[in-house]
């Protein structure tokens, strides 16, 4: 182990360099963890989505969204083609015919469990990134 001598005048600059490097490592680690979580979320949604016609479950995609400078990249998992159906399927809805309610379609909960599992894994991955940095 080598000891580096730092002049007192340079101490603030040296500490700032170290903190900037630490912040960049954390940001990069969070970005990687976010992308991995988004990939797993998309994969799980494709498997657990209702497959009555098949198009709905195939339409899950990941979109990137840049954060402010110094913030990690954000990843959004959404259904590109059938985004209007997600709420109806997840929560159920009324069935109408000739403007009369004839029944209720039951909820097919498939997003909430995947979201919870993804959140837990993402938080664990971020904690690991912080511990390693």
Coordinates of N, CA and C in Angstrom, one line a residue:
X1 N 0.9 -1.2 0.0 CA 0.0 0.0 0.0 C 0.9 1.2 0.0
X2 N 0.6 2.1 -0.9 CA 1.4 3.3 -1.0 C 0.7 4.5 -0.4
X3 N 1.4 5.3 0.3 CA 0.8 6.5 0.9 C 1.1 7.7 0.1
X4 N 0.1 8.4 -0.3 CA 0.2 9.6 -1.1 C 0.1 10.8 -0.2
X5 N 1.1 11.7 -0.3 CA 1.1 12.9 0.5 C 0.3 14.0 -0.3
X6 N -0.6 14.6 0.4 CA -1.4 15.6 -0.2 C -1.2 16.9 0.5
X7 N -1.0 17.9 -0.2 CA -0.8 19.2 0.5 C -2.1 19.7 1.0
X8 N -2.1 20.4 2.0 CA -3.4 20.9 2.6 C -4.2 21.8 1.6
X9 N -3.5 22.5 0.8 CA -4.2 23.3 -0.2 C -5.0 22.5 -1.2
X10 N -4.5 21.3 -1.5 CA -5.1 20.4 -2.5 C -6.1 19.4 -1.9
X11 N -6.2 19.4 -0.6 CA -7.1 18.4 0.1 C -8.6 18.5 -0.4
X12 N -9.1 19.7 -0.5 CA -10.5 19.9 -0.9 C -10.7 19.4 -2.3
X13 N -9.7 19.7 -3.2 CA -9.9 19.2 -4.6 C -9.8 17.7 -4.7
X14 N -8.9 17.1 -3.9 CA -8.8 15.6 -3.9 C -10.1 15.0 -3.3
X15 N -10.6 15.5 -2.3 CA -11.9 15.0 -1.7 C -13.0 15.1 -2.8
X16 N -13.1 16.3 -3.4 CA -14.1 16.5 -4.4 C -14.0 15.5 -5.6
X17 N -12.8 15.2 -6.0 CA -12.5 14.2 -7.1 C -13.0 12.8 -6.7
X18 N -12.7 12.5 -5.4 CA -13.1 11.2 -4.9 C -14.6 11.1 -4.8
X19 N -15.3 12.1 -4.4 CA -16.7 12.1 -4.2 C -17.4 12.1 -5.6
X20 N -16.9 12.8 -6.6 CA -17.5 12.8 -7.9 C -17.3 11.4 -8.5
X21 N -16.2 10.7 -8.3 CA -16.0 9.4 -8.8 C -17.0 8.4 -8.2
X22 N -17.2 8.6 -6.9 CA -18.1 7.7 -6.1 C -19.5 7.9 -6.6
X23 N -19.9 9.2 -6.9 CA -21.3 9.4 -7.4 C -21.5 8.9 -8.8
X24 N -20.5 9.0 -9.6 CA -20.6 8.4 -11.0 C -20.7 6.9 -10.9
X25 N -19.9 6.2 -10.0 CA -20.1 4.8 -9.9 C -21.4 4.4 -9.4
X26 N -22.0 5.1 -8.5 CA -23.3 4.8 -8.0 C -24.4 5.0 -9.1
X27 N -24.3 6.1 -9.8 CA -25.2 6.4 -10.9 C -25.2 5.3 -11.9
X28 N -24.0 4.9 -12.3 CA -23.8 3.9 -13.3 C -24.4 2.6 -12.8
X29 N -24.1 2.2 -11.6 CA -24.6 1.0 -11.0 C -26.2 1.0 -10.9
X30 N -26.8 2.1 -10.6 CA -28.2 2.2 -10.5 C -28.8 2.1 -11.9
X31 N -28.2 2.7 -12.9 CA -28.7 2.6 -14.3 C -28.6 1.1 -14.7
X32 N -27.6 0.4 -14.5 CA -27.5 -1.0 -14.8 C -28.5 -1.8 -14.1
X33 N -28.7 -1.6 -12.8 CA -29.7 -2.3 -12.0 C -31.1 -2.0 -12.5
X34 N -31.4 -0.8 -12.9 CA -32.7 -0.4 -13.5 C -33.0 -1.1 -14.8
X35 N -32.0 -1.2 -15.7 CA -32.2 -1.9 -16.9 C -32.4 -3.4 -16.7
X36 N -31.6 -4.0 -15.8 CA -31.8 -5.4 -15.5 C -33.2 -5.7 -15.0
X37 N -33.7 -4.8 -14.1 CA -35.0 -4.9 -13.5 C -36.1 -4.8 -14.6
X38 N -35.9 -3.8 -15.5 CA -36.9 -3.6 -16.6 C -36.9 -4.8 -17.5
X39 N -35.8 -5.4 -17.8 CA -35.8 -6.6 -18.6 C -36.5 -7.8 -18.0
X40 N -36.3 -8.0 -16.7 CA -37.0 -9.1 -16.0 C -38.5 -8.8 -15.9
X41 N -38.8 -7.5 -15.7 CA -40.2 -7.1 -15.6 C -41.0 -7.4 -16.9
X42 N -40.3 -7.0 -18.0 CA -40.9 -7.2 -19.3 C -41.1 -8.7 -19.6
X43 N -40.1 -9.5 -19.3 CA -40.2 -10.9 -19.5 C -41.3 -11.6 -18.7
X44 N -41.4 -11.1 -17.4 CA -42.4 -11.7 -16.6 C -43.8 -11.3 -17.0
X45 N -44.0 -10.0 -17.5 CA -45.3 -9.6 -18.0 C -45.7 -10.3 -19.2
X46 N -44.7 -10.6 -20.1 CA -45.0 -11.4 -21.3 C -45.5 -12.8 -21.0
X47 N -45.0 -13.3 -19.9 CA -45.4 -14.7 -19.5 C -46.8 -14.7 -18.7
X48 N -47.0 -13.7 -17.9 CA -48.2 -13.7 -17.0 C -49.4 -13.0 -17.6
X49 N -49.2 -12.2 -18.7 CA -50.3 -11.5 -19.3 C -51.4 -12.4 -19.9
X50 N -52.6 -12.0 -19.9 CA -53.7 -12.8 -20.5 C -53.4 -13.0 -22.0
X51 N -53.6 -14.2 -22.5 CA -53.2 -14.6 -23.9 C -54.5 -15.0 -24.7
X52 N -55.6 -14.3 -24.5 CA -56.8 -14.7 -25.3 C -56.5 -14.6 -26.8
X53 N -55.8 -13.5 -27.2 CA -55.5 -13.4 -28.7 C -54.0 -13.4 -28.9
X54 N -53.2 -13.2 -27.9 CA -51.8 -13.2 -28.0 C -51.1 -11.9 -28.2
X55 N -51.7 -11.0 -28.9 CA -51.1 -9.7 -29.2 C -50.8 -8.9 -27.9
X56 N -51.7 -8.9 -26.9 CA -51.5 -8.1 -25.7 C -50.2 -8.5 -25.0
X57 N -50.0 -9.8 -24.8 CA -48.8 -10.2 -24.1 C -47.5 -10.0 -24.8
X58 N -47.6 -9.9 -26.2 CA -46.3 -9.7 -26.9 C -46.0 -8.2 -27.0
X59 N -46.8 -7.3 -26.6 CA -46.6 -5.9 -26.8 C -45.9 -5.2 -25.7
X60 N -45.4 -5.9 -24.7 CA -44.6 -5.2 -23.6 C -43.3 -4.8 -24.1
X61 N -42.9 -3.5 -23.9 CA -41.6 -3.0 -24.3 C -41.0 -2.2 -23.2
X62 N -39.7 -1.8 -23.3 CA -39.0 -1.0 -22.4 C -38.7 0.3 -23.1
X63 N -39.0 1.4 -22.5 CA -38.6 2.7 -23.1 C -37.6 3.4 -22.1
X64 N -36.6 4.1 -22.7 CA -35.6 4.8 -21.9 C -36.0 6.2 -21.7
X65 N -35.7 6.8 -20.6 CA -36.0 8.2 -20.3 C -34.8 8.8 -19.6
X66 N -34.2 9.8 -20.2 CA -33.0 10.4 -19.5 C -33.5 11.2 -18.3
X67 N -32.7 11.1 -17.2 CA -33.0 11.9 -16.1 C -32.2 13.2 -16.2
X68 N -32.2 14.0 -15.2 CA -31.4 15.2 -15.2 C -30.0 14.9 -15.2
X69 N -29.1 15.8 -15.5 CA -27.6 15.5 -15.4 C -27.2 15.0 -14.1
X70 N -26.5 13.9 -14.1 CA -26.1 13.3 -12.9 C -27.0 12.2 -12.3
X71 N -28.2 12.1 -12.9 CA -29.2 11.1 -12.5 C -29.1 9.9 -13.3
X72 N -29.5 8.7 -12.8 CA -29.4 7.5 -13.6 C -30.5 7.6 -14.7
X73 N -30.3 6.8 -15.7 CA -31.3 6.6 -16.8 C -32.6 5.9 -16.2
X74 N -33.8 6.3 -16.7 CA -35.0 5.7 -16.2 C -35.5 4.8 -17.3
X75 N -36.1 3.6 -16.8 CA -36.6 2.7 -17.8 C -38.1 2.5 -17.4
X76 N -38.9 2.5 -18.5 CA -40.4 2.4 -18.3 C -40.8 1.2 -19.1
X77 N -41.5 0.3 -18.4 CA -42.1 -0.9 -19.1 C -43.5 -0.6 -19.3
X78 N -43.9 -0.7 -20.6 CA -45.3 -0.4 -20.9 C -45.8 -1.3 -22.1
X79 N -47.1 -1.3 -22.3 CA -47.6 -2.1 -23.4 C -47.8 -1.1 -24.5
X80 N -47.0 -1.3 -25.6 CA -47.0 -0.3 -26.7 C -48.3 -0.3 -27.5
X81 N -48.8 -1.5 -27.8 CA -49.9 -1.6 -28.7 C -51.3 -1.5 -28.0
X82 N -51.4 -2.1 -26.8 CA -52.7 -2.2 -26.1 C -52.6 -1.6 -24.8
X83 N -52.1 -0.4 -24.7 CA -51.9 0.3 -23.4 C -53.3 0.6 -22.8
X84 N -54.3 0.8 -23.6 CA -55.7 1.1 -23.0 C -56.3 -0.1 -22.3
X85 N -55.8 -1.3 -22.6 CA -56.4 -2.5 -22.0 C -55.8 -2.8 -20.6
X86 N -54.6 -2.3 -20.3 CA -53.9 -2.6 -19.1 C -54.8 -2.4 -17.9
X87 N -55.4 -1.2 -17.8 CA -56.2 -0.8 -16.7 C -57.5 -1.7 -16.6
X88 N -58.1 -1.9 -17.7 CA -59.3 -2.7 -17.8 C -59.1 -4.1 -17.3
X89 N -58.0 -4.7 -17.8 CA -57.7 -6.1 -17.5 C -57.3 -6.2 -16.0
X90 N -56.5 -5.3 -15.5 CA -55.9 -5.3 -14.2 C -57.0 -5.1 -13.1
X91 N -58.0 -4.2 -13.4 CA -59.0 -3.9 -12.4 C -60.4 -4.4 -12.7
X92 N -60.7 -5.0 -13.8 CA -62.0 -5.4 -14.2 C -62.8 -4.3 -14.8
X93 N -64.0 -4.5 -15.3 CA -64.8 -3.5 -15.9 C -66.2 -3.9 -16.2
X94 N -67.1 -3.0 -16.3 CA -68.5 -3.3 -16.6 C -68.6 -3.7 -18.1
X95 N -69.5 -4.6 -18.3 CA -69.8 -5.0 -19.7 C -71.2 -4.4 -20.1
X96 N -71.2 -3.6 -21.2 CA -72.4 -3.0 -21.6 C -72.8 -3.5 -23.0
X97 N -74.1 -3.6 -23.2 CA -74.6 -3.9 -24.5 C -75.9 -3.0 -24.7
X98 N -76.0 -2.3 -25.8 CA -77.1 -1.4 -26.0 C -77.3 -0.4 -24.9
X99 N -76.2 0.1 -24.4 CA -76.1 1.1 -23.3 C -76.7 0.6 -22.0
X100 N -76.8 -0.7 -21.8 CA -77.2 -1.3 -20.5 C -76.1 -2.2 -20.0
X101 N -75.9 -2.1 -18.7 CA -74.9 -3.0 -18.0 C -75.5 -4.4 -17.9
X102 N -74.7 -5.3 -18.5 CA -75.2 -6.7 -18.5 C -74.3 -7.6 -17.6
X103 N -73.3 -7.0 -17.1 CA -72.4 -7.8 -16.2 C -71.1 -7.1 -15.9
X104 N -70.2 -7.8 -15.3 CA -68.9 -7.3 -15.0 C -67.8 -8.3 -15.3
X105 N -66.8 -7.8 -16.0 CA -65.7 -8.6 -16.4 C -64.8 -8.7 -15.2
X106 N -64.4 -9.8 -14.7 CA -63.5 -9.9 -13.5 C -62.1 -9.4 -13.8
X107 N -61.4 -9.0 -12.8 CA -60.1 -8.5 -12.9 C -59.1 -9.7 -13.2
X108 N -58.2 -9.4 -14.1 CA -57.1 -10.4 -14.3 C -55.8 -9.8 -13.9
X109 N -55.6 -9.9 -12.6 CA -54.4 -9.2 -12.0 C -53.1 -9.9 -12.5
X110 N -52.3 -9.1 -13.3 CA -51.1 -9.7 -13.8 C -50.0 -8.7 -13.7
X111 N -50.3 -7.4 -13.5 CA -49.2 -6.4 -13.5 C -48.7 -6.2 -12.0
X112 N -49.6 -6.1 -11.1 CA -49.2 -5.8 -9.7 C -48.2 -6.8 -9.1
X113 N -48.4 -8.1 -9.2 CA -47.4 -9.0 -8.7 C -46.1 -8.8 -9.3
X114 N -46.0 -8.6 -10.6 CA -44.7 -8.5 -11.3 C -44.1 -7.2 -10.8
X115 N -44.9 -6.1 -10.7 CA -44.4 -4.8 -10.2 C -43.7 -5.0 -8.8
X116 N -44.4 -5.6 -7.9 CA -43.9 -5.8 -6.5 C -42.6 -6.6 -6.6
X117 N -42.5 -7.7 -7.3 CA -41.3 -8.5 -7.4 C -40.2 -7.7 -8.0
X118 N -40.5 -6.9 -9.0 CA -39.4 -6.1 -9.6 C -38.9 -5.0 -8.7
X119 N -39.8 -4.4 -7.9 CA -39.4 -3.4 -7.0 C -38.4 -4.0 -5.9
X120 N -38.8 -5.1 -5.4 CA -38.0 -5.7 -4.4 C -36.6 -6.1 -4.9
X121 N -36.5 -6.6 -6.1 CA -35.2 -7.0 -6.7 C -34.4 -5.7 -7.0
X122 N -35.1 -4.7 -7.5 CA -34.4 -3.4 -7.8 C -33.8 -2.8 -6.6
X123 N -34.6 -2.8 -5.5 CA -34.1 -2.2 -4.2 C -32.9 -3.0 -3.7
X124 N -32.9 -4.3 -3.8 CA -31.8 -5.2 -3.4 C -30.6 -4.9 -4.2
X125 N -30.8 -4.8 -5.5 CA -29.6 -4.5 -6.4 C -29.0 -3.2 -6.2
X126 N -29.8 -2.2 -5.9 CA -29.3 -0.8 -5.6 C -28.5 -0.8 -4.3
X127 N -29.0 -1.6 -3.3 CA -28.3 -1.7 -2.0 C -27.0 -2.3 -2.2
X128 N -26.9 -3.4 -3.1 CA -25.7 -4.0 -3.4 C -24.7 -3.1 -4.1
X129 N -25.2 -2.3 -5.0 CA -24.3 -1.3 -5.7 C -23.7 -0.3 -4.7
X130 N -24.5 0.1 -3.8 CA -24.0 1.1 -2.8 C -23.0 0.5 -1.8
X131 N -23.3 -0.8 -1.5 CA -22.3 -1.5 -0.6 C -20.9 -1.7 -1.3
X132 N -21.0 -2.0 -2.6 CA -19.8 -2.3 -3.3 C -19.0 -1.0 -3.7
X133 N -19.7 0.1 -3.8 CA -19.0 1.3 -4.2 C -18.0 1.9 -3.2

